[in-house]
């Protein structure tokens, strides 16, 4: 069987190759296919196939050897050709070096010759130019300009070059001999200058940038070059200010000119800077003056608003212009322009601000008091008032008659918001309009105005009025509005503190005025808190006074020593019910009026005084057995009321009082045991004795013996 290429599939695997060969042999498969498996025939075919493979291997080997010989022969021929090419390349390189040296030699000769020709030609050209200038000078000397360059309008550029040179020459000539010709040259110089400027103007109107650039280049050597720039600046602004927003129009105009000016002038940054200077000194200054002078003396509020807005928009415009190339120190340049516009207004800004803030704040307060039909009382200052204040702080005594405020606190959140809003705007204006060195000082003055009108004229006045409106503790009907004052004052303090941190602190944080402002704030708050403390203390006294009136009016001696012990059906006395109702109402009011730790502090003080009142009240009566039980029920109700305070000390006091009341009903044999209990063991024996003495059966020998 011949070996075919079909048996040598890629990639070649020997096992698969043998398998494919076996399947091709009849009877050679593992199952023999259609015929039975014949190992002899398979061996015979394998032997034959091996012989064929050997023959094929010999044939391929001969072919490989032949190809190797051919390859070696071609490699030798190729190496020979490469050697020949290398020799040719070396010869060519030598020729190239020789040619390069020759070219360098010729170039040197040519340069030398060019220098010689230039040395000869330059004086010749100068002589020719001098001859032409002498010719043109003679025409001026004769008084008749015949040359085409002066008569042909299309050659204005060449004429300008000539007349500019003649003008320089004429300046060196003596005046007495050449006065007339100098005058003619100067006249022609002036005429050409005007023509060029007019040509530049016409080109600008037509929008011909290339022609404008040519004329500007010619005028650059003339004295009237600045007039050319002035014309350009003037015409740029024509039609640029059609809207009411001069700042936006200016920004758009400068943006457009910035793109154009570099294509026209050799020094565009100078031209653009001159345009901006012209706009600031003419357009903006006029606009600022019109808007500010109108209200400067008649309407301080509008004047300050306009000044702030105009200055802000001008500085914002300056920031936009910083993007353009205006020379080396554009920051200083623009700052000087802004200062030149606003200097007269900024010098006395803070005086106007303080004057306006003072009058505006006074008006806000007066308008509020007028709406309440209230004539503001003079609190007064000086020695007598200071003496009264010190006495009141130390003794907590009301000095002077009580004033009925009819529930009015004389504190208004609307007034406070208006005052803070005015001050906030003043701080913003101060930040923008004050010089950096004057900023902390000016901010402090504004803060002082806020303290004067908000803290002293409004809050302090309300506190003084509230203190004067607190009735005496002996008053039978007391309307306690001072807690409303406390509540509103607390809210106002938070707003005041927020503005201090948000708007004043950034202005003074890095200056010595910081400590001064903090001290002023601390002093005014301490002053307010001292008056609040006095008012709260007196209010608590009034609350206790009201409880005394309730107890005096409602509590009867027969409540705790009834004539008929079996007729007692109530759980607690009417006096207890009314007192507890009053206390719960006051506790709720205190919680609404205060915040933070102040609530606990005031409630603890009220709770302690409430306990002392009930303690002293209970000791005024004698108790029978049923009366003692009713007393215990009253104290239990008081204790339940004390839980609303949520103050551990107060609850502990009433727990102890409740334990003491047990002494009123306990059997005589158990008195010592009760007194040595956990809640009463640490109490003074006199206190225990005082409660035992309240028993109706105290004078019996048995009770006295057991307690002794």
XYZ file of C-alpha atoms in Angstrom:
708
model
C 0.000 0.000 0.000
C 1.456 3.378 -1.076
C 1.952 6.005 1.634
C -0.072 9.046 0.724
C -0.055 12.607 1.972
C -3.458 12.060 3.533
C -1.794 9.989 6.293
C 0.490 12.886 7.248
C -2.062 15.348 8.612
C -0.824 18.342 10.627
C -0.083 18.336 13.459
C 1.569 14.897 13.112
C 0.869 12.401 15.942
C 2.424 8.939 15.600
C -0.362 7.072 17.416
C -3.048 8.606 15.251
C -0.981 7.940 12.159
C -0.744 4.176 12.984
C -4.458 4.095 13.767
C -5.382 5.651 10.415
C -3.054 3.223 8.611
C -4.607 0.221 10.365
C -8.121 1.256 9.430
C -7.140 1.433 5.759
C -6.039 -2.239 5.757
C -8.894 -4.742 5.180
C -9.218 -6.828 8.343
C -6.794 -4.547 10.143
C -9.187 -2.694 12.481
C -9.728 -3.661 16.080
C -13.031 -5.253 15.131
C -11.977 -6.237 11.690
C -14.552 -4.113 9.898
C -16.495 -6.139 7.382
C -13.823 -8.891 7.469
C -12.371 -10.772 10.402
C -9.272 -9.434 12.061
C -6.175 -10.734 10.305
C -2.931 -10.047 12.211
C -0.692 -11.617 9.567
C -2.068 -9.446 6.875
C -1.718 -6.424 9.153
C 1.944 -7.290 9.848
C 2.601 -7.766 6.156
C 1.087 -4.413 5.357
C 3.093 -2.717 8.147
C 6.356 -4.222 6.820
C 5.555 -3.032 3.307
C 4.596 0.390 4.547
C 7.840 0.684 6.507
C 9.816 -0.130 3.338
C 7.880 2.529 1.447
C 8.601 5.049 4.194
C 12.322 4.222 4.048
C 12.311 4.772 0.265
C 10.492 8.046 0.760
C 12.960 9.099 3.464
C 15.933 8.410 1.141
C 14.328 10.401 -1.672
C 13.615 13.358 0.619
C 17.111 13.228 2.113
C 18.666 13.452 -1.397
C 16.446 16.418 -2.167
C 17.460 18.147 1.084
C 21.166 17.657 0.351
C 20.711 19.069 -3.142
C 18.908 22.137 -1.730
C 21.614 22.673 0.906
C 24.338 22.630 -1.793
C 22.375 25.138 -3.864
C 21.867 27.374 -0.799
C 25.592 27.342 0.055
C 26.457 28.280 -3.522
C 24.057 31.250 -3.515
C 25.358 32.385 -0.075
C 28.916 32.547 -1.432
C 27.768 34.529 -4.491
C 25.764 36.948 -2.249
C 28.737 37.499 0.106
C 30.911 38.291 -2.934
C 28.360 40.862 -4.154
C 28.176 42.479 -0.696
C 31.962 42.903 -0.630
C 31.881 44.514 -4.060
C 29.079 46.914 -2.920
C 31.035 47.868 0.212
C 34.057 48.761 -1.926
C 31.811 50.845 -4.232
C 30.205 52.591 -1.222
C 33.622 53.447 0.209
C 34.703 54.989 -3.068
C 31.410 56.982 -3.278
C 31.866 58.219 0.308
C 35.369 59.461 -0.523
C 33.993 61.302 -3.564
C 31.221 62.808 -1.389
C 33.767 64.119 1.122
C 35.774 65.702 -1.646
C 32.599 67.294 -3.061
C 31.557 68.602 0.372
C 34.960 70.200 0.894
C 34.746 71.789 -2.527
C 31.216 73.118 -1.846
C 32.362 74.581 1.485
C 35.258 76.264 -0.268
C 32.978 77.735 -2.936
C 30.428 78.866 -0.300
C 33.144 80.649 1.650
C 34.237 82.433 -1.518
C 30.631 83.382 -2.310
C 30.053 84.776 1.194
C 33.248 86.760 0.997
C 32.240 88.074 -2.390
C 28.762 88.925 -1.046
C 30.276 90.861 1.836
C 32.457 92.774 -0.592
C 29.473 93.524 -2.824
C 27.392 94.615 0.148
C 30.198 96.836 1.364
C 30.201 98.487 -2.029
C 26.404 98.468 -2.527
C 25.320 99.837 0.877
C 27.108 103.189 0.510
C 25.830 103.277 -3.044
C 22.228 102.715 -1.889
C 22.649 105.320 0.793
C 24.004 107.693 -1.782
C 21.057 106.953 -4.057
C 18.601 107.510 -1.198
C 20.402 110.700 -0.219
C 20.243 111.842 -3.826
C 16.494 111.165 -3.918
C 15.980 112.984 -0.638
C 18.012 115.919 -1.989
C 15.829 115.899 -5.050
C 12.654 115.967 -2.952
C 14.199 118.561 -0.674
C 14.917 120.784 -3.728
C 11.251 120.517 -4.694
C 10.302 121.869 -1.268
C 13.021 124.471 -1.637
C 11.638 125.552 -5.013
C 8.095 125.507 -3.629
C 6.707 123.159 -6.317
C 6.136 119.444 -5.678
C 6.388 117.709 -9.071
C 7.251 114.151 -8.076
C 4.609 111.506 -8.644
C 5.029 110.232 -5.103
C 3.562 113.503 -3.750
C 0.827 113.968 -6.355
C -0.426 110.365 -6.602
C -2.759 109.551 -3.687
C -2.145 105.835 -4.148
C 1.516 106.303 -3.192
C 0.748 107.819 0.182
C 2.782 105.138 1.932
C 5.982 106.011 -0.002
C 5.276 109.727 0.458
C 4.898 109.235 4.171
C 8.250 107.447 4.367
C 9.967 110.271 2.452
C 8.363 113.145 4.334
C 9.148 111.478 7.640
C 12.840 111.355 6.723
C 12.792 114.937 5.359
C 11.153 116.076 8.578
C 13.996 114.592 10.612
C 16.576 116.238 8.318
C 14.832 119.600 8.463
C 15.023 119.627 12.240
C 18.845 119.633 11.985
C 18.948 122.636 9.625
C 19.471 126.193 10.913
C 16.206 128.069 11.233
C 17.342 131.443 9.860
C 18.392 130.078 6.424
C 15.834 127.276 6.005
C 12.801 128.549 7.902
C 10.574 128.544 4.830
C 11.472 125.065 3.626
C 11.207 123.724 7.166
C 7.730 125.208 7.367
C 6.716 123.592 4.050
C 8.061 120.205 5.091
C 6.284 120.478 8.453
C 3.046 121.392 6.702
C 3.328 118.449 4.331
C 4.230 116.217 7.279
C 1.093 117.354 9.082
C -1.091 116.938 5.967
C 0.153 113.409 5.334
C -0.339 112.552 8.973
C -3.948 113.711 8.794
C -4.478 111.772 5.563
C -3.108 108.606 7.126
C -5.279 109.016 10.198
C -8.303 109.598 7.951
C -7.372 106.549 5.889
C -7.103 104.513 9.094
C -10.503 105.826 10.212
C -12.144 104.894 6.915
C -10.554 101.445 6.935
C -11.817 100.852 10.469
C -15.327 101.820 9.459
C -15.139 99.411 6.525
C -13.704 96.698 8.765
C -10.541 96.301 6.641
C -8.097 94.918 9.179
C -5.208 94.497 6.712
C -5.432 98.146 5.558
C -5.625 99.308 9.176
C -2.484 97.299 9.940
C -0.603 98.870 6.987
C -1.568 102.437 7.896
C -0.811 101.864 11.594
C 2.659 100.551 10.651
C 3.336 103.724 8.625
C 2.027 106.023 11.366
C 4.144 104.235 13.961
C 7.082 106.563 13.073
C 4.942 109.703 13.084
C 4.209 111.903 16.039
C 0.509 111.416 15.384
C 0.610 107.693 16.068
C -1.111 108.297 19.412
C -3.925 110.074 17.533
C -4.351 106.946 15.457
C -4.743 104.903 18.637
C -7.203 107.483 20.014
C -9.291 107.264 16.850
C -9.322 103.485 17.066
C -10.399 103.609 20.723
C -13.122 106.140 20.012
C -14.573 104.237 17.063
C -14.435 100.931 18.954
C -16.870 102.335 21.486
C -19.356 103.606 18.896
C -22.448 101.429 19.114
C -20.964 99.299 21.888
C -23.154 100.720 24.672
C -26.676 100.218 23.433
C -27.965 98.358 26.516
C -28.422 99.608 30.061
C -25.702 97.309 31.428
C -22.467 99.248 31.020
C -20.378 96.570 32.741
C -21.543 93.744 30.509
C -21.126 95.936 27.427
C -17.579 96.805 28.510
C -16.643 93.145 28.992
C -18.005 92.234 25.529
C -16.252 95.228 23.918
C -12.865 94.387 25.476
C -13.252 90.740 24.488
C -13.854 91.756 20.867
C -11.025 94.305 20.770
C -8.603 91.848 22.394
C -9.090 89.447 19.465
C -8.652 92.246 16.903
C -5.976 94.548 18.280
C -3.113 92.078 17.790
C -3.768 92.021 14.025
C -3.524 95.823 13.748
C -0.938 97.275 16.120
C 2.635 96.278 16.886
C 2.092 96.712 20.626
C -1.482 95.479 21.224
C -1.182 95.347 25.027
C -0.558 99.120 25.135
C -3.558 99.887 22.939
C -5.863 97.580 24.935
C -4.673 99.114 28.209
C -5.354 102.596 26.840
C -8.848 101.532 25.764
C -9.593 100.174 29.244
C -8.217 103.329 30.850
C -10.437 105.458 28.618
C -13.524 103.390 29.478
C -12.836 103.591 33.214
C -12.031 107.306 33.269
C -14.891 108.376 30.992
C -17.722 105.872 30.748
C -17.566 104.154 34.140
C -16.662 107.235 36.132
C -19.537 109.175 34.606
C -21.954 106.307 35.265
C -20.801 105.946 38.880
C -21.057 109.663 39.509
C -24.582 109.878 38.070
C -25.869 107.000 40.210
C -24.167 108.018 43.456
C -24.469 111.794 43.466
C -28.224 111.505 42.957
C -28.690 109.866 46.383
C -25.547 110.927 48.237
C -27.230 113.527 50.399
C -30.894 112.598 50.126
C -31.097 108.808 50.503
C -28.277 107.108 52.431
C -29.791 103.628 52.027
C -29.966 103.809 48.236
C -26.561 105.500 48.127
C -24.933 102.635 50.056
C -26.709 99.988 47.964
C -25.620 101.672 44.739
C -22.054 102.140 46.002
C -21.797 98.477 46.984
C -23.289 97.234 43.717
C -21.202 99.549 41.514
C -17.970 98.775 43.343
C -18.680 95.038 43.260
C -19.483 95.046 39.560
C -16.422 97.176 38.818
C -14.117 94.767 40.668
C -15.786 91.821 38.924
C -15.188 93.533 35.591
C -11.568 94.064 36.621
C -11.238 90.332 37.314
C -12.487 89.553 33.805
C -10.033 92.054 32.287
C -7.161 90.336 34.123
C -7.402 87.579 31.505
C -6.058 89.959 28.829
C -2.465 91.005 28.207
C -2.220 94.559 29.559
C 1.502 94.742 30.214
C 3.681 93.673 33.102
C 1.757 94.806 36.209
C -1.894 94.689 35.169
C -3.085 94.101 38.762
C -1.688 97.452 39.910
C -2.911 99.150 36.719
C -6.520 98.040 37.208
C -6.440 98.737 40.967
C -5.394 102.330 40.305
C -8.216 102.775 37.799
C -10.788 101.495 40.313
C -9.342 103.664 43.053
C -9.478 106.771 40.842
C -13.226 106.249 40.347
C -14.242 105.449 43.924
C -11.630 107.250 46.069
C -13.901 110.185 46.922
C -16.723 107.828 47.958
C -14.657 105.298 49.907
C -12.852 107.883 52.047
C -15.956 108.606 54.150
C -17.843 105.359 53.483
C -17.795 104.109 57.076
C -19.176 107.405 58.413
C -22.118 107.172 56.019
C -22.577 103.495 56.941
C -22.597 104.147 60.686
C -24.901 107.140 60.309
C -27.361 105.180 58.202
C -27.214 102.113 60.471
C -27.856 104.275 63.518
C -30.862 106.085 62.054
C -32.274 102.919 60.450
C -31.992 100.891 63.666
C -33.595 103.670 65.717
C -36.441 103.869 63.199
C -37.043 100.076 63.306
C -37.257 100.146 67.105
C -39.431 103.249 67.229
C -41.812 101.834 64.622
C -42.197 98.689 66.748
C -42.889 100.577 69.978
C -45.346 102.833 68.151
C -47.199 99.758 66.893
C -47.582 98.690 70.539
C -48.716 102.195 71.585
C -45.835 102.110 74.036
C -43.925 105.131 75.193
C -40.420 103.885 75.870
C -39.348 104.528 79.452
C -35.980 105.978 80.258
C -34.064 103.317 82.145
C -31.634 105.871 83.379
C -27.947 105.775 84.128
C -25.642 107.238 86.677
C -24.958 106.795 90.366
C -28.515 106.241 91.665
C -29.336 103.720 88.944
C -26.071 101.863 89.449
C -26.719 101.746 93.211
C -30.211 100.335 92.623
C -28.800 97.728 90.271
C -26.200 96.567 92.796
C -28.805 96.373 95.589
C -31.168 94.378 93.374
C -28.418 91.945 92.344
C -27.416 91.289 95.960
C -30.810 91.285 97.655
C -33.175 90.356 94.832
C -35.539 93.064 96.043
C -37.820 94.875 93.590
C -36.860 98.541 93.559
C -39.555 100.872 92.346
C -43.214 100.259 91.545
C -44.294 97.183 89.621
C -45.393 97.859 86.027
C -48.277 96.012 84.398
C -47.025 95.010 80.943
C -50.355 93.322 80.067
C -48.468 90.229 78.931
C -46.287 92.136 76.462
C -42.630 91.088 76.413
C -41.496 94.054 74.269
C -39.302 91.658 72.336
C -40.012 91.150 68.654
C -38.404 88.550 66.458
C -39.336 90.621 63.431
C -37.473 93.612 64.870
C -34.478 91.398 65.646
C -34.431 89.912 62.136
C -34.637 93.404 60.618
C -31.781 94.688 62.783
C -29.641 91.635 62.038
C -30.421 91.892 58.323
C -29.384 95.543 58.247
C -26.190 94.682 60.125
C -25.479 91.719 57.863
C -25.723 93.969 54.802
C -23.501 96.513 56.552
C -20.880 93.804 57.235
C -20.988 92.756 53.563
C -20.554 96.354 52.405
C -17.801 96.876 54.961
C -15.950 93.805 53.700
C -16.143 95.004 50.105
C -15.678 98.754 50.506
C -13.207 99.079 53.397
C -9.487 99.290 52.905
C -7.758 96.143 54.138
C -6.051 97.988 56.976
C -9.317 99.634 58.112
C -11.524 96.532 57.799
C -11.272 95.262 61.435
C -11.790 98.748 62.853
C -14.818 99.437 60.656
C -16.315 95.999 61.379
C -15.973 96.683 65.118
C -17.867 99.965 64.743
C -20.723 98.181 62.982
C -20.736 95.515 65.690
C -20.914 98.256 68.319
C -24.038 99.618 66.606
C -25.604 96.149 66.731
C -24.807 95.840 70.424
C -26.223 99.286 71.146
C -29.561 98.869 69.358
C -30.213 95.125 69.548
C -28.707 94.234 72.909
C -29.074 97.436 74.901
C -31.963 99.387 73.349
C -34.121 96.329 72.655
C -33.180 93.267 74.709
C -31.895 95.068 77.801
C -34.884 97.426 77.743
C -37.235 94.426 77.520
C -35.437 92.775 80.445
C -35.667 95.922 82.546
C -39.342 96.296 81.681
C -39.910 92.603 82.370
C -38.171 92.874 85.748
C -40.308 95.873 86.625
C -43.399 93.894 85.617
C -42.716 90.989 87.973
C -45.185 91.270 90.876
C -44.164 90.874 94.480
C -44.344 87.373 96.021
C -47.229 88.527 98.231
C -49.415 89.474 95.275
C -52.601 87.409 95.186
C -52.932 87.362 91.383
C -49.617 87.198 89.597
C -49.344 86.993 85.808
C -45.805 85.762 85.265
C -44.775 86.925 81.811
C -41.068 87.107 82.505
C -40.595 83.505 81.346
C -41.863 84.603 77.929
C -39.171 87.276 77.978
C -36.609 84.605 78.840
C -37.790 82.393 75.982
C -37.625 85.164 73.382
C -34.334 86.539 74.719
C -32.820 83.065 74.460
C -33.870 82.786 70.809
C -32.467 86.240 70.079
C -29.147 85.373 71.732
C -28.787 82.415 69.381
C -29.422 84.641 66.333
C -27.021 87.267 67.665
C -24.315 84.661 68.264
C -24.815 83.156 64.798
C -24.316 86.515 63.105
C -21.249 87.164 65.241
C -19.669 83.897 64.070
C -20.852 83.960 60.453
C -20.354 87.593 59.474
C -18.145 89.396 61.992
C -15.519 86.752 62.790
C -14.195 86.436 59.187
C -13.560 90.205 59.141
C -11.602 90.426 62.414
C -10.201 86.913 62.910
C -6.599 87.916 62.196
C -6.560 91.333 63.878
C -6.237 92.709 67.434
C -9.909 93.707 67.253
C -10.855 90.055 67.703
C -10.156 90.044 71.443
C -11.924 93.393 71.828
C -15.064 92.090 70.087
C -15.049 88.863 72.075
C -14.726 90.794 75.329
C -17.541 93.169 74.354
C -19.749 90.215 73.467
C -18.879 88.464 76.727
C -19.623 91.584 78.795
C -23.010 92.223 77.205
C -24.074 88.568 77.499
C -22.988 88.423 81.157
C -24.956 91.600 81.813
C -28.048 90.088 80.164
C -27.645 86.757 81.948
C -27.356 88.513 85.299
C -30.690 90.248 84.726
C -32.238 87.024 83.476
C -31.051 85.256 86.630
C -32.554 87.982 88.815
C -35.822 87.863 86.889
C -36.030 84.070 87.013
C -35.304 84.066 90.749
C -38.013 86.629 91.412
C -40.400 84.713 89.145
C -39.766 81.553 91.140
C -40.480 83.516 94.330
C -43.768 84.635 92.810
C -44.612 81.037 91.913
C -43.988 79.990 95.509
C -46.064 82.989 96.658
C -48.957 81.838 94.473
C -48.700 78.345 95.967
C -48.813 79.865 99.453
C -51.994 81.755 98.551
C -53.579 78.577 97.216
C -52.645 76.613 100.324
C -53.776 79.395 102.642
C -57.096 79.721 100.862
C -57.879 76.043 100.283
C -56.260 74.129 103.157
C -58.355 73.791 106.323
C -57.323 72.557 109.743
C -60.135 70.020 109.698
C -58.587 68.430 106.584
C -56.050 66.642 108.760
C -58.072 66.431 111.988
C -61.646 65.715 110.957
C -64.363 65.673 113.558
C -65.654 62.376 112.235
C -62.848 60.012 111.375
C -65.197 57.693 109.507
C -66.563 60.397 107.188
C -63.278 60.971 105.301
C -63.924 59.832 101.731
C -61.485 61.932 99.669
C -58.102 60.644 98.426
C -56.327 63.997 98.792
C -57.241 67.549 99.737
C -58.523 70.239 97.392
C -55.491 72.424 98.223
C -53.182 69.626 97.042
C -55.087 69.271 93.768
C -54.879 72.990 92.977
C -51.218 73.309 93.977
C -50.211 70.314 91.850
C -52.162 71.682 88.886
C -50.434 75.050 89.259
C -46.976 73.448 89.594
C -47.422 71.246 86.523
C -48.440 74.286 84.497
C -45.362 76.238 85.621
C -43.021 73.292 84.943
C -44.339 73.033 81.404
C -43.893 76.766 80.926
C -40.297 76.623 82.156
C -39.514 73.798 79.739
C -40.890 75.824 76.823
C -39.065 78.989 77.882
C -35.540 77.576 78.265
C -33.187 75.081 76.736
C -30.184 72.963 77.620
C -28.932 72.797 81.162
C -30.832 75.947 82.083
C -34.064 73.909 82.207
C -32.665 71.488 84.792
C -31.084 74.277 86.830
C -34.292 76.307 87.099
C -36.484 73.243 87.697
C -34.166 72.050 90.455
C -34.365 75.445 92.146
C -38.163 75.505 91.819
C -38.362 71.908 93.090
C -36.261 72.663 96.159
C -38.401 75.713 96.990
C -41.582 73.743 96.332
C -40.384 71.046 98.743
C -39.503 73.623 101.408
C -42.958 75.217 101.048
C -44.790 71.882 101.454
C -42.500 70.862 104.321
C -43.190 74.074 106.208
C -46.873 73.947 105.307
C -47.349 70.416 106.720
C -45.801 71.441 110.013
C -48.569 73.974 110.621
C -51.192 71.311 111.332
C -52.026 68.600 113.872
C -52.854 65.168 112.455
C -55.268 62.535 113.605
C -54.918 58.996 112.342
C -57.146 59.550 109.304
C -55.764 63.057 108.888
C -52.240 61.617 108.780
C -53.330 59.172 106.104
C -54.774 62.063 104.111
C -51.523 63.979 104.609
C -49.592 60.991 103.283
C -51.940 60.924 100.279
C -51.303 64.631 99.673
C -47.536 64.130 99.860
C -47.821 61.150 97.506
C -49.591 63.411 95.031
C -46.931 66.089 95.535
C -44.299 63.415 94.909
C -46.064 62.361 91.710
C -46.004 66.015 90.675
C -42.271 66.175 91.527
C -41.609 63.361 89.049
C -42.559 65.783 86.257
C -39.472 67.818 87.170
C -37.269 64.850 86.135
C -34.695 66.042 88.664
C -33.325 63.263 90.959
C -32.684 65.612 93.870
C -36.247 66.932 93.901
C -37.714 63.431 93.764
C -35.389 62.351 96.580
C -36.563 65.250 98.748
C -40.217 64.295 98.302
C -39.429 60.625 98.903
C -37.919 61.625 102.243
C -40.903 63.872 103.013
C -43.240 60.994 102.245
C -41.264 58.775 104.664
C -41.499 61.496 107.322
C -45.278 61.611 106.915
C -45.412 57.932 107.754
C -44.486 58.982 111.310
C -47.927 60.584 111.524
C -49.766 57.242 111.303
C -47.373 54.509 112.394
C -48.170 52.627 115.592
C -46.272 53.928 118.661
C -44.533 50.606 119.138
C -43.051 50.812 115.617
C -41.797 54.415 115.740
C -38.196 53.566 116.514
C -38.116 50.933 113.814
C -39.484 53.383 111.204
C -37.058 56.122 112.282
C -34.111 53.794 111.802
C -35.265 52.875 108.306
C -33.166 53.552 105.191
C -34.773 56.909 104.262
C -34.927 58.406 107.776
C -31.786 57.034 109.428
C -29.572 59.906 108.309
C -31.996 62.706 109.246
C -31.482 64.887 112.263
C -33.417 63.608 115.305
C -34.981 67.024 115.824
C -36.607 66.801 112.378
C -38.035 63.411 113.205
C -39.235 64.688 116.549
C -40.874 67.707 114.966
C -43.008 65.439 112.780
C -43.945 63.108 115.634
C -45.080 66.151 117.614
C -47.643 66.852 114.875
C -49.611 63.744 115.881
C -52.802 64.433 117.790
C -51.909 61.645 120.206
C -48.364 62.906 120.798
C -49.055 64.024 124.377
C -50.140 60.558 125.419
C -47.632 59.073 127.844
C -47.303 55.928 125.781
C -46.212 57.766 122.583
C -43.850 60.064 124.419
C -42.299 57.055 126.187
C -41.765 55.146 122.947
C -40.125 58.090 121.193
C -37.908 59.191 124.070
